[in-house]
Short mmCIF file of C-alpha atoms in Angstrom, two decimals:
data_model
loop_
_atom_site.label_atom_id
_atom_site.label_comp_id
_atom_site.label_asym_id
_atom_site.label_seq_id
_atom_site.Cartn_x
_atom_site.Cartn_y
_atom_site.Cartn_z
CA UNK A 6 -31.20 2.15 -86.17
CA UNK A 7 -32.91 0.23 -89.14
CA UNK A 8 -36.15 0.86 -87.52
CA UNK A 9 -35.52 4.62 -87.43
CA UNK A 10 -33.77 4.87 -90.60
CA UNK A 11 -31.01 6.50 -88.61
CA UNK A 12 -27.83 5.70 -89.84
CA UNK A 13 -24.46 5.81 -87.00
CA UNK A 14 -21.69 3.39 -86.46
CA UNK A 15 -21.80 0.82 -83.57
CA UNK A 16 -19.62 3.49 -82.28
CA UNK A 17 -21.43 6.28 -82.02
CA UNK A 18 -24.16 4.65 -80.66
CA UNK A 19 -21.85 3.42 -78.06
CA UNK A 20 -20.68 7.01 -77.64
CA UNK A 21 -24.03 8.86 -77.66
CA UNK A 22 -25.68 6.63 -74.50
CA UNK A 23 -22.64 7.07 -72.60
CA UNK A 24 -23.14 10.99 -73.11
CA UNK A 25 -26.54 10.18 -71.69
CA UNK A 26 -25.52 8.55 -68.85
CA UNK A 27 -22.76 11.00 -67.70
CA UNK A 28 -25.42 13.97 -68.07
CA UNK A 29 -27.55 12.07 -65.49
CA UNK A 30 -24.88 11.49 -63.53
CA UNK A 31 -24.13 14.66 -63.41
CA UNK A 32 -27.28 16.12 -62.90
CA UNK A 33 -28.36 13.88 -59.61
CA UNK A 34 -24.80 15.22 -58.48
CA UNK A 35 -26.13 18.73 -59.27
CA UNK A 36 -29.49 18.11 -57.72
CA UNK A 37 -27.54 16.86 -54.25
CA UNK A 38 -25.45 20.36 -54.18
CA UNK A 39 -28.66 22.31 -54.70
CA UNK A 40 -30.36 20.54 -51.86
CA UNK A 41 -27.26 20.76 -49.49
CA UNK A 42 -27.18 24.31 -51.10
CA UNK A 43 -30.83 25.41 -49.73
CA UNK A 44 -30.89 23.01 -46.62
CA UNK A 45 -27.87 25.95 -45.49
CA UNK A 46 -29.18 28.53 -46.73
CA UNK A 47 -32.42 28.35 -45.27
CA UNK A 48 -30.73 27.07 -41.44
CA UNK A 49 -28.48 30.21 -42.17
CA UNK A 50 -31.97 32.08 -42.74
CA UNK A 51 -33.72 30.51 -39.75
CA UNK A 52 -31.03 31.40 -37.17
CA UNK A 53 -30.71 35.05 -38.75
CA UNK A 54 -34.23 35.30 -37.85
CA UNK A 55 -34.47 33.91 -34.48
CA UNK A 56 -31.45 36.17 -33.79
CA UNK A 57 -33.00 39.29 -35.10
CA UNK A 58 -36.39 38.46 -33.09
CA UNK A 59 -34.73 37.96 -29.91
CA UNK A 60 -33.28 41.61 -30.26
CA UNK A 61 -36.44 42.66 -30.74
CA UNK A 62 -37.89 41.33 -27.75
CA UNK A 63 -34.87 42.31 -25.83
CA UNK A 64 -34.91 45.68 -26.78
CA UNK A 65 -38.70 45.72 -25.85
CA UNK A 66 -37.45 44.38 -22.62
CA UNK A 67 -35.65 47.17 -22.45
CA UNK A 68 -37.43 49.74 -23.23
CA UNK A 69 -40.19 48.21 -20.43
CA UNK A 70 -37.57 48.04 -17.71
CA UNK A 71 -36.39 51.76 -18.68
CA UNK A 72 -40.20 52.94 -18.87
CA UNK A 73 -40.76 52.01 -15.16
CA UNK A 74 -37.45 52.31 -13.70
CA UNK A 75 -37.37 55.75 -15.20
CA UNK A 76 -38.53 57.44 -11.66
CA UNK A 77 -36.57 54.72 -9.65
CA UNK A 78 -33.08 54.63 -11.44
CA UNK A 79 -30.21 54.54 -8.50
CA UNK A 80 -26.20 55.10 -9.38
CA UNK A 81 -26.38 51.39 -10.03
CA UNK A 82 -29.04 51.75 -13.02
CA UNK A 83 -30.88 49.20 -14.67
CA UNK A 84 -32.05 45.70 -13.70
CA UNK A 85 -29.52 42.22 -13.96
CA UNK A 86 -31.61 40.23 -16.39
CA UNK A 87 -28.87 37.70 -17.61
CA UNK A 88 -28.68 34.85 -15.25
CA UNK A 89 -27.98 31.26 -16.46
CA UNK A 90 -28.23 29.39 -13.19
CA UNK A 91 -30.81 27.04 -12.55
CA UNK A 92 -31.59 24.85 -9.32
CA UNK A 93 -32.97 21.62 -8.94
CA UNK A 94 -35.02 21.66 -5.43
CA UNK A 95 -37.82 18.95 -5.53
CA UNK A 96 -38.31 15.43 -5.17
CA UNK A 97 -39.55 15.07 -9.19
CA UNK A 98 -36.63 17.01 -10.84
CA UNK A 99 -38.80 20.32 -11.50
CA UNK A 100 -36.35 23.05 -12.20
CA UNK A 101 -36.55 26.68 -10.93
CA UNK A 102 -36.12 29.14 -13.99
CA UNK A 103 -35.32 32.96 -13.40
CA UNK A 104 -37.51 34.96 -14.99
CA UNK A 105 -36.30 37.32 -17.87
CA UNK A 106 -39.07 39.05 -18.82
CA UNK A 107 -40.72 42.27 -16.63
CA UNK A 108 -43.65 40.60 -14.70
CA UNK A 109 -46.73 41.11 -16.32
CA UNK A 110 -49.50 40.11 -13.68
CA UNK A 111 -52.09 42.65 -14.05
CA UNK A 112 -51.92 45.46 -11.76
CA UNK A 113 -54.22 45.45 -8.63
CA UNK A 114 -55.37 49.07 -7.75
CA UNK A 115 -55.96 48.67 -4.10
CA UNK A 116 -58.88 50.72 -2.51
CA UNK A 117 -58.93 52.73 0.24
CA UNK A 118 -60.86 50.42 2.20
CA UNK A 119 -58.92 47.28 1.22
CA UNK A 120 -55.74 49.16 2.51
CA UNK A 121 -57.34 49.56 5.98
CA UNK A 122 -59.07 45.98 5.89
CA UNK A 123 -54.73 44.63 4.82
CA UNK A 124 -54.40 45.39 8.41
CA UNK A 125 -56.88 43.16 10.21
CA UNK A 126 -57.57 39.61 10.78
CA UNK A 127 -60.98 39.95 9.46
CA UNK A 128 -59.77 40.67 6.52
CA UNK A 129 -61.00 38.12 3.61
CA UNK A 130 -58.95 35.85 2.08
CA UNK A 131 -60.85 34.03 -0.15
CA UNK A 132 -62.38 36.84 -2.64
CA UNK A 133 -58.92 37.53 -4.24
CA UNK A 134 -57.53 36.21 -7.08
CA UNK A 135 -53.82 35.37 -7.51
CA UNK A 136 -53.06 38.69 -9.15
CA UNK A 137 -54.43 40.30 -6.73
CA UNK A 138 -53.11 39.26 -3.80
CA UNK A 139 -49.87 39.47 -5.48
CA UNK A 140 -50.00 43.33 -5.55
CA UNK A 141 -51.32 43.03 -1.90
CA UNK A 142 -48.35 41.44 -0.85
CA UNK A 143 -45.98 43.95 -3.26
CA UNK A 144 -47.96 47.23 -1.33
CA UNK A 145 -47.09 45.52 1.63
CA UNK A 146 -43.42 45.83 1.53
CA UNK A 147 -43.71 49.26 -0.01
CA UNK A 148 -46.39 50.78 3.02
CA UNK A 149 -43.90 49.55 5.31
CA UNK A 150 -41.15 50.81 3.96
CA UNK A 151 -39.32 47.87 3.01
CA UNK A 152 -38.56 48.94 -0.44
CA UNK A 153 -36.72 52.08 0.63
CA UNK A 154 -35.35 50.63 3.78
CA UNK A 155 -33.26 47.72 1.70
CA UNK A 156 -33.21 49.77 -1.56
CA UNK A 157 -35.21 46.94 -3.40
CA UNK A 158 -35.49 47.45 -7.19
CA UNK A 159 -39.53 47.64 -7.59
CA UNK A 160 -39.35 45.01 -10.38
CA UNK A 161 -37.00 42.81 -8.76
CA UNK A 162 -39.79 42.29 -6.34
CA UNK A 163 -42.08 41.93 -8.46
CA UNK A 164 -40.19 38.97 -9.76
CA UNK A 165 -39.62 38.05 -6.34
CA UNK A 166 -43.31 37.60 -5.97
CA UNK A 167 -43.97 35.88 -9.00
CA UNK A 168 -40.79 33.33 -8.12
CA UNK A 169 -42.59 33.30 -5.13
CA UNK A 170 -45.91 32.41 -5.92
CA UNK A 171 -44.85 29.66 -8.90
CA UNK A 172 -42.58 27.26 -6.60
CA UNK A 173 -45.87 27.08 -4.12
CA UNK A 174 -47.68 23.63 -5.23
CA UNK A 175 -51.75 23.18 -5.51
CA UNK A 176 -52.40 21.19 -2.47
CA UNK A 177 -55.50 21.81 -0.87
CA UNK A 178 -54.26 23.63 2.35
CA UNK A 179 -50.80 24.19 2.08
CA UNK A 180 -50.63 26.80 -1.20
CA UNK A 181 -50.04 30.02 -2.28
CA UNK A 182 -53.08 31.46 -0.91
CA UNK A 183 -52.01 29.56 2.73
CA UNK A 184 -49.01 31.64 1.83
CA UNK A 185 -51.01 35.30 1.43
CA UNK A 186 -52.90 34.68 4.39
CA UNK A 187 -49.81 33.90 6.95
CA UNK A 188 -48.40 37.20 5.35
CA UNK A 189 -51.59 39.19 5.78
CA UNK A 190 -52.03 38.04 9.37
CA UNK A 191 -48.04 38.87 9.75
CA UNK A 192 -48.43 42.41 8.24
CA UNK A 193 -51.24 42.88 10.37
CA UNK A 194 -49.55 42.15 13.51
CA UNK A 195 -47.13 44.32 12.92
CA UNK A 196 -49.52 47.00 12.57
CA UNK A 197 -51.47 45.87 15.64
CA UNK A 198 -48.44 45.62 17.90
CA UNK A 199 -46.99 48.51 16.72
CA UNK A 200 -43.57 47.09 15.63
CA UNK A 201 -41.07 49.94 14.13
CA UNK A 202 -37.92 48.07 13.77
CA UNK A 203 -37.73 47.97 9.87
CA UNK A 204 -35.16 45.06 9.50
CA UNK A 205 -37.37 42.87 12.14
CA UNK A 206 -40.19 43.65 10.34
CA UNK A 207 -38.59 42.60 6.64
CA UNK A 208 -37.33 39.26 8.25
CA UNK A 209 -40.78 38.67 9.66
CA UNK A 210 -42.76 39.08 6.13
CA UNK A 211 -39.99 37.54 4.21
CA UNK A 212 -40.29 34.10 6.63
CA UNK A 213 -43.65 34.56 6.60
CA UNK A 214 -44.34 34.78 2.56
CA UNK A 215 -41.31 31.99 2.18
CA UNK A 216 -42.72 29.67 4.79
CA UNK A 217 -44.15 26.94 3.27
CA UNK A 218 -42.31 26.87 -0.01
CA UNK A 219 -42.82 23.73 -2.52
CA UNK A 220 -44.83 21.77 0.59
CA UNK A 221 -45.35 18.77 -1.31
CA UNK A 222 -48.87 18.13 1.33
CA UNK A 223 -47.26 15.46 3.33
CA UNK A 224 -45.88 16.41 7.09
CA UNK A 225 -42.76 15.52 8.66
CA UNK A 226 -44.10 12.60 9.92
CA UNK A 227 -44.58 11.35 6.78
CA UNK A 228 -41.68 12.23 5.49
CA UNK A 229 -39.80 10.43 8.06
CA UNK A 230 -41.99 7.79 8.23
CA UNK A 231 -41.86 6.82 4.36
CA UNK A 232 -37.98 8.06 4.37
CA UNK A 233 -38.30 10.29 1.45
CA UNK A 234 -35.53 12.13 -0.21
CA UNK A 235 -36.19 14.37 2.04
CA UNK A 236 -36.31 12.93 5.28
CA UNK A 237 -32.38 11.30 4.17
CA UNK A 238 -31.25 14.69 2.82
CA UNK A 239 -32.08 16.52 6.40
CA UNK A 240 -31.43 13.59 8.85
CA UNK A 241 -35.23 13.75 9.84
CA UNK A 242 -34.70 17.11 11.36
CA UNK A 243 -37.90 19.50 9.90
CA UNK A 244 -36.88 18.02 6.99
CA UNK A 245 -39.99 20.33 5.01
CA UNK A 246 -38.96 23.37 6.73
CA UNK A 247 -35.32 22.99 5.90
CA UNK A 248 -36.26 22.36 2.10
CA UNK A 249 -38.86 25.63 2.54
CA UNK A 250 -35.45 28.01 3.42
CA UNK A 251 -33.49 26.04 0.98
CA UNK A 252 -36.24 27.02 -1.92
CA UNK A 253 -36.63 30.38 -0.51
CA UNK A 254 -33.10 31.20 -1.12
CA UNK A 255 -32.83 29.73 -4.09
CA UNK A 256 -34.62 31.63 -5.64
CA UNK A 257 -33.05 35.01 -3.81
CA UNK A 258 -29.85 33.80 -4.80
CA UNK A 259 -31.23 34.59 -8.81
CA UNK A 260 -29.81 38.19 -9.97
CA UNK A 261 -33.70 39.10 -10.69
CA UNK A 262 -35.55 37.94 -8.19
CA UNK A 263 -33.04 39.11 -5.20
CA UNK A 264 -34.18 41.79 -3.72
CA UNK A 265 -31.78 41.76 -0.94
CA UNK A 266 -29.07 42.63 -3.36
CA UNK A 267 -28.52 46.43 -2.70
CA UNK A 268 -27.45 44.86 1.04
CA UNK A 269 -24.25 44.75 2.39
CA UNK A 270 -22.55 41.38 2.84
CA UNK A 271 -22.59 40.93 6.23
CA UNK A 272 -26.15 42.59 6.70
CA UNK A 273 -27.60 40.13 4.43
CA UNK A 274 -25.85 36.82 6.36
CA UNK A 275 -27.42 38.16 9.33
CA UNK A 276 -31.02 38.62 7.50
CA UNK A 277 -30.77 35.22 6.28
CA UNK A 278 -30.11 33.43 9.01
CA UNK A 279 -32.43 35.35 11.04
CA UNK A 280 -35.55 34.56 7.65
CA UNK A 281 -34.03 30.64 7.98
CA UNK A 282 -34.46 30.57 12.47
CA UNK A 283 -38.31 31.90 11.78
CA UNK A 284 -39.35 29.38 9.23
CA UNK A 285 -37.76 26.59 11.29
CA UNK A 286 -39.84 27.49 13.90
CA UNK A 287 -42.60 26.54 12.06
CA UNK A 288 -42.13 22.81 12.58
CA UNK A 289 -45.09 22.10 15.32
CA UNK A 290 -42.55 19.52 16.71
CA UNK A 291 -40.88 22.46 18.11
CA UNK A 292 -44.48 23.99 19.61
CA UNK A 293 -43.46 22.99 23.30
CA UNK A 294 -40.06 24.41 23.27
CA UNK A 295 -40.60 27.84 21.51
CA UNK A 296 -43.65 28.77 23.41
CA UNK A 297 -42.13 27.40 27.05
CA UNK A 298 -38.87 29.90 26.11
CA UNK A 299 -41.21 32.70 25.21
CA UNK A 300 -42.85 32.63 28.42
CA UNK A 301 -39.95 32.30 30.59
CA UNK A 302 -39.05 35.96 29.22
CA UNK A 303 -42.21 37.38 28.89
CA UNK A 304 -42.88 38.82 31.92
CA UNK A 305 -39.51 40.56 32.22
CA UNK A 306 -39.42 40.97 28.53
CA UNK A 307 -36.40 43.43 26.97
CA UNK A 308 -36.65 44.78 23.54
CA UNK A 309 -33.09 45.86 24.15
CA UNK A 310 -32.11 42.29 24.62
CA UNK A 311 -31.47 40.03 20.96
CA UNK A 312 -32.10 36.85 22.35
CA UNK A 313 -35.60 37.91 23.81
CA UNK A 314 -36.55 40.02 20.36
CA UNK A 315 -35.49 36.67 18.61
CA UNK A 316 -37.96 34.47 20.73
CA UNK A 317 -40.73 36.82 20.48
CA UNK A 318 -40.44 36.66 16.30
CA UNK A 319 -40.28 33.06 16.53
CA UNK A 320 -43.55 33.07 18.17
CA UNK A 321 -45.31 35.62 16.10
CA UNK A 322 -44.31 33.69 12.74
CA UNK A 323 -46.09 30.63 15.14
CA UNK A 324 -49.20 32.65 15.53
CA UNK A 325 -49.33 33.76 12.36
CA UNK A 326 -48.79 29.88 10.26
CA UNK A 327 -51.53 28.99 12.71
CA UNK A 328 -54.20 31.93 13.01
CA UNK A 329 -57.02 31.03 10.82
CA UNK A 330 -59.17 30.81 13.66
CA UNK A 331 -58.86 34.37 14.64
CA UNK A 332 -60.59 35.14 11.80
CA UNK A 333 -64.11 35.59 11.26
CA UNK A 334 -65.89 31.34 11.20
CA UNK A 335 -67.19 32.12 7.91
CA UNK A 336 -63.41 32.33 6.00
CA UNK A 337 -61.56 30.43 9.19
CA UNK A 338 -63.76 27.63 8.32
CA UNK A 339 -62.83 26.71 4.80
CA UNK A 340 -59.52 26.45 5.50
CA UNK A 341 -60.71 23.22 8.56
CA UNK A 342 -61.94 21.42 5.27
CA UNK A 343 -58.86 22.45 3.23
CA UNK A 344 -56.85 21.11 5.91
CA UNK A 345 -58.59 17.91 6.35
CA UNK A 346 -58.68 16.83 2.71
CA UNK A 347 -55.21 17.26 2.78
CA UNK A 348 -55.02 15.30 6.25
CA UNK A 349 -57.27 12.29 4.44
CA UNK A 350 -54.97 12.15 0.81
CA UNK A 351 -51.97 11.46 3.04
CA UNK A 352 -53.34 9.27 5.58
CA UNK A 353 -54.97 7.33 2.67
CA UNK A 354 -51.99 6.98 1.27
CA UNK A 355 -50.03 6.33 4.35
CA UNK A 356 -52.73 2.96 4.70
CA UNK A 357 -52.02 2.26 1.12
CA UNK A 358 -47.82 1.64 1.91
CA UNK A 359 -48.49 0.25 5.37
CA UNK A 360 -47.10 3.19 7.69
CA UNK A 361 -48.44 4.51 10.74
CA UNK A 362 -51.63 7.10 10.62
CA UNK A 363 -52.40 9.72 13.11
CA UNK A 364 -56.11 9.37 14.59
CA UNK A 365 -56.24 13.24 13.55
CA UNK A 366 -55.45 12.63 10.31
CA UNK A 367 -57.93 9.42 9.61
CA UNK A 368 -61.02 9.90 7.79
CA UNK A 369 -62.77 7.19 9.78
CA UNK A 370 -62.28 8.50 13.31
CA UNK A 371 -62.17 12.28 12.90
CA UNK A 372 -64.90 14.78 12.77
CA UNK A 373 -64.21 18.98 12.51
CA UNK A 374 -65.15 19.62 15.96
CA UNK A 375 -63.16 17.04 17.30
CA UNK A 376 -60.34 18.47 15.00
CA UNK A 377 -60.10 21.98 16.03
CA UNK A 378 -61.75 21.79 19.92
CA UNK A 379 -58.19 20.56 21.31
CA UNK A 380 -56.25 22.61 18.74
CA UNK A 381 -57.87 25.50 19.72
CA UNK A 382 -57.62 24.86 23.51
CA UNK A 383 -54.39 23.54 23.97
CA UNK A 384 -52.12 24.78 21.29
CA UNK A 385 -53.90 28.29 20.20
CA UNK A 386 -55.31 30.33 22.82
CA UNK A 387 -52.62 29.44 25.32
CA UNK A 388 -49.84 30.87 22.71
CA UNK A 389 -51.83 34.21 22.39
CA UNK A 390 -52.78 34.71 25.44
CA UNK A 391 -48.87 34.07 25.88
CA UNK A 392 -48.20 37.05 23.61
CA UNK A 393 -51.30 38.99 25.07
CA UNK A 394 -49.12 39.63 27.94
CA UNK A 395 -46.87 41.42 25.86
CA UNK A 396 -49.62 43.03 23.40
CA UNK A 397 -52.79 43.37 25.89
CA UNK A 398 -54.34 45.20 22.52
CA UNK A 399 -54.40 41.55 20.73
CA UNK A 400 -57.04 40.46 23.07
CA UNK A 401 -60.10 41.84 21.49
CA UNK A 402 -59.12 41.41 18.13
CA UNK A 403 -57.52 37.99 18.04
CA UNK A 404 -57.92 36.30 21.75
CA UNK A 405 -61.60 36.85 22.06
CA UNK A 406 -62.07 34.98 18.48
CA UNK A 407 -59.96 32.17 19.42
CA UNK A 408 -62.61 31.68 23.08
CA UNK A 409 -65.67 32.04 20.48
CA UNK A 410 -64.31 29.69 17.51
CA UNK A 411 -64.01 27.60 20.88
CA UNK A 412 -66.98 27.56 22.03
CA UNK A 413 -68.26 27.24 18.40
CA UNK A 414 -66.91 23.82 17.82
CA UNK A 415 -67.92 23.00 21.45
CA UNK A 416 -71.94 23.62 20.04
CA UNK A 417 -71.27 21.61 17.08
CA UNK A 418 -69.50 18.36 19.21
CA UNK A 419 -72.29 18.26 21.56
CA UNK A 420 -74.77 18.18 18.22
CA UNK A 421 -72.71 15.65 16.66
CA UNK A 422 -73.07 13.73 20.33
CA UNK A 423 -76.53 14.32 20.49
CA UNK A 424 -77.13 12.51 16.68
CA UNK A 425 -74.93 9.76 17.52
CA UNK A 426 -76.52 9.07 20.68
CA UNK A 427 -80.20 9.27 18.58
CA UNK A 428 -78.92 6.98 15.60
CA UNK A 429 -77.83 4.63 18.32
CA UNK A 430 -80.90 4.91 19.97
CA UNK A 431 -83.44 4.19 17.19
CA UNK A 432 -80.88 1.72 15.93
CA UNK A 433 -81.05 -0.31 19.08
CA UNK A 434 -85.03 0.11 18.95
CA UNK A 435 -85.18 -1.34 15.26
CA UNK A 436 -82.75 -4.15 16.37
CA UNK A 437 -85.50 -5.42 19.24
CA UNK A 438 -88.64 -4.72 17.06
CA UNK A 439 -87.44 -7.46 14.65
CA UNK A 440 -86.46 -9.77 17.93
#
């Protein structure tokens, strides 16, 4: 005070710093409401938006699903899009999502002369993209009249597809594209045998396009062998194909992606169980039994007769899992080295944990020739000529490539022989030079 030439009482003093003190007090108080003021205004401001954007999208939705339903609207009307559900179905917890959006895989304009090559076995599966053999697989159900037959919602299968095509896993030989080609060489049996019966048909391309769904690229012997999740969850009976229906229903069983759902009830049970009988047949442990029933009816064989019609589908979906062959060597080919890399990461692996491995399946003792010469012999050609009897018009188009692809790997064993036998030759020859 002296120093400042201000003159106030002890008590004033006293009474001006505690003014001082209760105005910052009171400001930091004032400072906390602000803050708690703007922390919910802005969460009030963030949610508001987020709310108003989903509308937006939604209503685009919408207006999408209206666009191109516009031509296709039933008494029913629009497409379920709110579906909550979600399954687990693998091994590593991956979840299968429904999809809420209209698929947006860009549209394949098939040619005239892809439309014609859909329907044979030459046909080339290795120059499409996934996109593309997507809307293969969608004019498929449409040129057979699937669509109209079941009343299928165009852009629930479209979904369909796309659910489809996402729970298939990148292995080397047993993916999506595995997937297109069993359906191609289905919908070009049908063709070929000249099949009319429109549910048998829609079982047969539904198995065949939901065959191998989420195949991790181990087999059932593995499976069994390593006692997976699994192997324990289906008592070691087909455990893969088992887990290749459960998937495939799954994801029917979503309001989007079910394009059965314009069935009745009882129809669809009987379309189910009839999709989950063809991909258990699948299971090559089963080879022996299928194809020894098929031929005990064969002969006498009645259309007329369920039990018989079942058989023969069982065996077609068999031809078809198993047909590469039939095509042309330069795309049947591929797929032997596809096949064997996936053969070699599970037998490698199957050394690594100390379990059994198949001489087929070892790096170290098999060759392609010796692969696909016993295949082809004994598990191939005596199948189709099986269902030659049946379909004589098969033989040109799918027998008589079977006897050449034969014969093929037959030319390359016996060069394989003859460089072994050399190497050993001039081997042994080197060996007594340096005696």
């Amino acid at each position: 005070c002296s120093s400042s030439n201000i003159a106030r009482s002890k008590e004033d003093m006293f009474q001006n710093v505690l003014s001082q003190v209760a105005e910052q007090f009171s400001r930091a108080f004032r400072i906390n409401e602000l803050k708690t003021e703007v922390t919910n205004r802005l969460a009030m401001l963030e949610k508001r938006v987020e709310l108003e954007g989903l509308k937006v999208v939604e209503i685009e939705k919408c207006k999408n699903d209206l666009k191109k339903l516009r031509d296709e609207m039933t008494s029913r009307g629009g497409v379920r899009v709110n579906c909550n559900c979600k399954y687990n179905f693998t091994d590593d917890g991956k979840k299968l999502s429904p999809r809420r959006d209209v698929p947006s895989y860009p549209k394949y304009t098939l040619s005239q002369e892809t439309i014609e090559a859909l329907k044979k076995p030459t046909f080339d599966v290795w120059h499409w993209e996934h996109n593309e053999m997507l809307s293969c697989l969608e004019y498929m159900y449409h040129d057979l009249g699937l669509v109209k037959e079941f009343n299928i919602n165009p852009i629930t299968l479209k979904r369909w597809l796309l659910g489809i095509q996402e729970n298939y896993r990148d292995n080397p030989f047993h993916n999506f594209r595995h997937c297109f080609c069993v359906s191609q060489m289905m919908y070009g049996m049908i063709h070929l045998c000249n099949l009319q019966v429109r549910s048998h048909m829609c079982i047969l391309m539904t198995a065949a396009v939901c065959h191998d769904l989420d195949h991790p690229g181990y087999n059932n012997t593995y499976q069994i062998n390593a006692r997976t999740e699994l192997a324990v969850r289906y008592n070691d009976i087909s455990p893969l194909e088992n887990h290749h229906c459960a998937v495939a229903f799954q994801i029917i069983s979503m309001p989007e992606c079910n394009i059965f759902a314009n069935v009745e009830p009882d129809s669809f049970k009987q379309i189910r169980q009839a999709i989950i009988t063809l991909i258990l047949a699948t299971d090559m442990a089963r080879h022996g039994e299928i194809l020894d029933s098929f031929k005990q009816k064969v002969d006498n064989f009645d259309f007329t007769n369920e039990e018989h019609v079942k058989c023969l589908k069982m065996v077609l979906i068999k031809c078809c899992d198993i047909s590469n062959e039939v095509r042309p060597t330069e795309v049947a080919e591929p797929w032997v080295d596809c096949l064997l890399e996936e053969y070699f990461i599970q037998s490698d692996r199957e050394k690594s944990e100390g379990l059994p491995v198949a001489p087929f399946m070892d790096r170290d003792k098999v060759t392609k020739p010796t692969a696909q010469i016993g295949f082809i012999k004994f598990v191939l050609i005596p199948m189709f000529e099986t269902v030659m009897k049946l379909f004589p018009q098969i033989e040109e188009i799918m027998v008589q490539p079977l006897r050449d692809s034969r014969d093929h790997y037959e030319e390359l064993k016996q060069i394989d022989d003859a460089m072994s036998e050399k190497k050993k030759t001039e081997s042994m020859s080197l060996g007594g030079k340096k005696k």
